[in-house]
Coordinates of C-alpha atoms in Angstrom, one line a residue:
X1 CA -110.8 50.5 31.6
X2 CA -108.0 47.7 30.3
X3 CA -106.7 48.8 26.5
X4 CA -104.0 48.3 24.2
X5 CA -101.7 51.0 22.7
X6 CA -99.3 51.0 19.9
X7 CA -95.8 52.5 20.8
X8 CA -95.7 56.0 19.9
X9 CA -92.9 58.8 19.6
X10 CA -93.9 61.8 21.8
X11 CA -97.4 60.7 21.5
X12 CA -100.3 63.2 21.1
X13 CA -102.2 64.5 24.1
X14 CA -104.9 62.1 22.8
X15 CA -103.0 59.1 23.6
X16 CA -102.1 60.3 27.1
X17 CA -105.7 61.0 28.0
X18 CA -106.7 57.7 26.9
X19 CA -103.8 56.3 29.2
X20 CA -104.8 58.1 32.2
X21 CA -108.1 56.6 31.8
X22 CA -107.1 53.2 31.9
X23 CA -106.6 50.7 35.1
X24 CA -104.2 48.6 33.1
X25 CA -102.7 49.3 29.6
X26 CA -100.7 47.2 27.2
X27 CA -98.5 48.7 24.6
X28 CA -98.3 46.4 21.5
X29 CA -94.7 44.7 20.7
X30 CA -95.1 42.2 18.0
X31 CA -97.3 43.9 15.6
X32 CA -95.8 44.9 12.1
X33 CA -94.6 48.3 11.5
X34 CA -96.9 50.8 10.0
X35 CA -95.4 53.8 8.2
X36 CA -96.8 57.5 8.6
X37 CA -98.1 56.8 12.1
X38 CA -97.1 57.9 15.5
X39 CA -95.0 55.0 15.9
X40 CA -92.1 57.0 14.4
X41 CA -93.8 60.4 14.2
X42 CA -94.8 63.3 16.2
X43 CA -96.6 66.7 15.5
X44 CA -95.5 70.0 17.0
X45 CA -96.6 73.4 16.3
X46 CA -94.0 75.6 14.9
X47 CA -93.5 79.0 13.5
X48 CA -94.6 77.9 10.1
X49 CA -97.4 76.0 11.4
X50 CA -98.0 72.5 12.3
X51 CA -94.3 70.1 12.0
X52 CA -94.2 66.5 11.4
X53 CA -90.8 65.0 13.0
X54 CA -90.1 61.5 11.8
X55 CA -87.5 58.9 13.1
X56 CA -86.1 57.1 10.3
X57 CA -86.1 53.3 10.3
X58 CA -83.9 51.0 8.3
X59 CA -86.0 49.4 5.5
X60 CA -84.4 46.2 5.0
X61 CA -87.3 43.4 6.0
X62 CA -89.3 46.2 7.7
X63 CA -92.9 45.0 6.3
X64 CA -92.5 41.4 7.9
X65 CA -90.4 42.5 11.0
X66 CA -92.1 42.8 14.5
X67 CA -91.9 46.5 15.7
X68 CA -89.6 45.7 18.6
X69 CA -86.9 44.6 15.9
X70 CA -87.3 47.7 13.7
X71 CA -84.0 49.5 13.8
X72 CA -83.3 53.0 13.9
X73 CA -81.3 54.6 10.8
X74 CA -78.7 56.8 12.3
X75 CA -77.4 57.5 8.5
X76 CA -79.1 60.9 8.6
X77 CA -78.5 63.5 11.4
X78 CA -82.3 63.2 12.5
X79 CA -81.5 63.7 16.1
X80 CA -79.6 67.0 15.2
X81 CA -82.8 68.2 13.1
X82 CA -85.4 66.9 15.7
X83 CA -83.5 69.0 18.7
X84 CA -83.2 71.9 16.6
X85 CA -86.7 71.7 15.8
X86 CA -87.7 71.6 19.6
X87 CA -85.2 74.4 20.5
X88 CA -87.1 76.7 17.9
X89 CA -90.4 75.6 18.7
X90 CA -90.2 75.9 22.7
X91 CA -87.2 78.1 23.7
X92 CA -90.0 80.7 23.9
X93 CA -92.2 78.5 26.1
X94 CA -92.3 78.8 29.8
X95 CA -91.0 75.2 30.9
X96 CA -88.6 74.2 27.7
X97 CA -85.6 75.3 29.7
X98 CA -86.6 73.5 32.9
X99 CA -87.1 70.2 31.1
X100 CA -84.5 70.3 28.3
X101 CA -81.9 68.5 30.2
X102 CA -84.3 65.4 30.5
X103 CA -85.0 65.1 27.0
X104 CA -81.4 65.9 25.6
X105 CA -79.7 62.6 25.8
X106 CA -82.5 61.1 23.5
X107 CA -81.0 63.5 21.1
X108 CA -77.3 63.5 21.5
X109 CA -76.6 60.0 22.3
X110 CA -77.2 56.8 20.0
X111 CA -78.2 54.6 23.2
X112 CA -80.8 52.6 21.4
X113 CA -80.7 50.3 18.4
X114 CA -84.5 49.7 18.0
X115 CA -87.4 52.3 17.9
X116 CA -89.5 50.5 20.1
X117 CA -86.8 50.7 22.9
X118 CA -86.2 54.5 21.9
X119 CA -89.8 55.1 22.2
X120 CA -90.5 53.0 25.2
X121 CA -88.1 54.7 27.4
X122 CA -89.0 58.3 26.2
X123 CA -92.7 57.2 26.9
X124 CA -91.5 56.3 30.6
X125 CA -89.8 59.8 30.9
X126 CA -92.8 61.6 29.9
X127 CA -95.3 59.5 32.7
X128 CA -92.7 60.5 35.0
X129 CA -92.7 64.3 34.3
X130 CA -96.7 64.3 33.8
X131 CA -96.6 62.7 37.3
X132 CA -99.1 59.8 35.8
X133 CA -99.2 56.5 37.5
X134 CA -100.3 54.0 34.8
X135 CA -100.0 50.2 35.1
X136 CA -98.2 50.0 31.7
X137 CA -96.7 46.6 30.0
X138 CA -95.5 45.4 26.7
X139 CA -97.3 42.6 25.2
X140 CA -95.2 39.3 25.0
X141 CA -97.5 37.8 21.7
X142 CA -99.6 40.1 19.3
X143 CA -103.0 40.6 20.7
X144 CA -105.5 40.0 18.1
X145 CA -108.9 41.2 19.6
X146 CA -108.6 43.3 22.8
X147 CA -111.4 45.0 24.4
X148 CA -110.4 48.3 23.8
X149 CA -108.3 48.7 21.0
X150 CA -106.4 52.0 20.3
X151 CA -103.3 50.6 18.2
X152 CA -105.0 51.7 15.0
X153 CA -107.3 54.6 15.5
X154 CA -104.8 56.9 17.1
X155 CA -103.4 58.1 14.1
X156 CA -102.3 61.5 12.4
X157 CA -104.4 60.4 9.5
X158 CA -108.2 60.3 9.5
X159 CA -109.4 58.1 12.1
X160 CA -112.1 55.8 10.1
X161 CA -113.0 53.0 12.7
X162 CA -112.7 55.1 15.7
X163 CA -115.4 53.7 18.7
X164 CA -115.2 57.2 20.6
X165 CA -115.0 60.7 19.9
X166 CA -112.1 62.7 21.2
X167 CA -113.3 66.2 22.5
X168 CA -111.3 69.2 23.4
X169 CA -112.9 71.1 26.3
X170 CA -110.6 73.6 27.1
X171 CA -107.4 75.4 25.2
X172 CA -103.8 76.3 26.7
X173 CA -101.6 79.2 25.8
X174 CA -99.2 77.9 22.8
X175 CA -95.7 79.6 21.7
X176 CA -97.3 80.7 18.4
X177 CA -100.8 81.9 19.5
X178 CA -100.3 85.3 18.0
X179 CA -100.0 83.7 14.6
X180 CA -102.2 80.8 14.8
X181 CA -105.3 79.6 16.3
X182 CA -105.1 76.8 18.8
X183 CA -103.7 73.7 17.4
X184 CA -105.3 70.7 19.4
X185 CA -104.0 67.3 20.0
X186 CA -100.4 68.1 19.2
X187 CA -97.2 66.2 21.0
X188 CA -97.9 65.9 24.6
X189 CA -94.7 67.9 24.9
X190 CA -96.5 70.9 23.6
X191 CA -98.6 70.6 26.7
X192 CA -95.8 69.8 29.2
X193 CA -93.3 72.8 27.8
X194 CA -96.1 74.9 28.0
X195 CA -98.2 74.0 31.3
X196 CA -95.5 72.1 33.5
X197 CA -97.3 71.0 36.2
X198 CA -100.5 72.0 35.2
X199 CA -100.2 69.3 32.2
X200 CA -101.8 66.5 33.9
X201 CA -104.7 68.5 35.2
X202 CA -105.4 69.6 31.6
X203 CA -105.4 65.7 30.5
X204 CA -107.6 64.6 33.1
X205 CA -110.2 67.3 32.2
X206 CA -110.4 66.3 28.5
X207 CA -113.3 63.7 27.8
X208 CA -114.0 60.7 25.2
X209 CA -117.9 60.2 24.0
X210 CA -118.2 56.5 22.9
X211 CA -120.2 55.8 19.8

């Protein structure tokens, strides 16, 4: 399968599962930024339920700006907030301490001016840690009508135009399993910090049904 994806911040398991089915995949670089999507938001389980974490972006000209030129807003301490949230959520997980040094630079340093670049480098790290070999590239121009378009249907909002059904065929142990039922399709780091080398196996077993 060839497909096109939006860029995403610590993408959900659904995103990685679809990537695993692709022979060739592109990440859209020239679309306009869309608020309240995985482009700058991720979801993790926490002690108080599902917690959204959003990267703030500079608002000037954002509605007419291609996503690769959307700037991160560092005037608020969002990196410290996100890192503390990840520590609180996963310090008790089996593998957070093993991986934390891989992720810490993204939350301790201000190396990236643009949201796209921050997410792209984080995505490359995740693919490496998941041991996923994906032929992944960025677009040079906006792609209007791709064959398999996942840019707008992988969303924290209800999917209104999805052409597939995402099926959770099995669960895995989560940190707050004693308080909550299994929280499906969280950020892929939830799977990584809880399952480590078994994370890829879990993803490969998930299925999608075409509608």
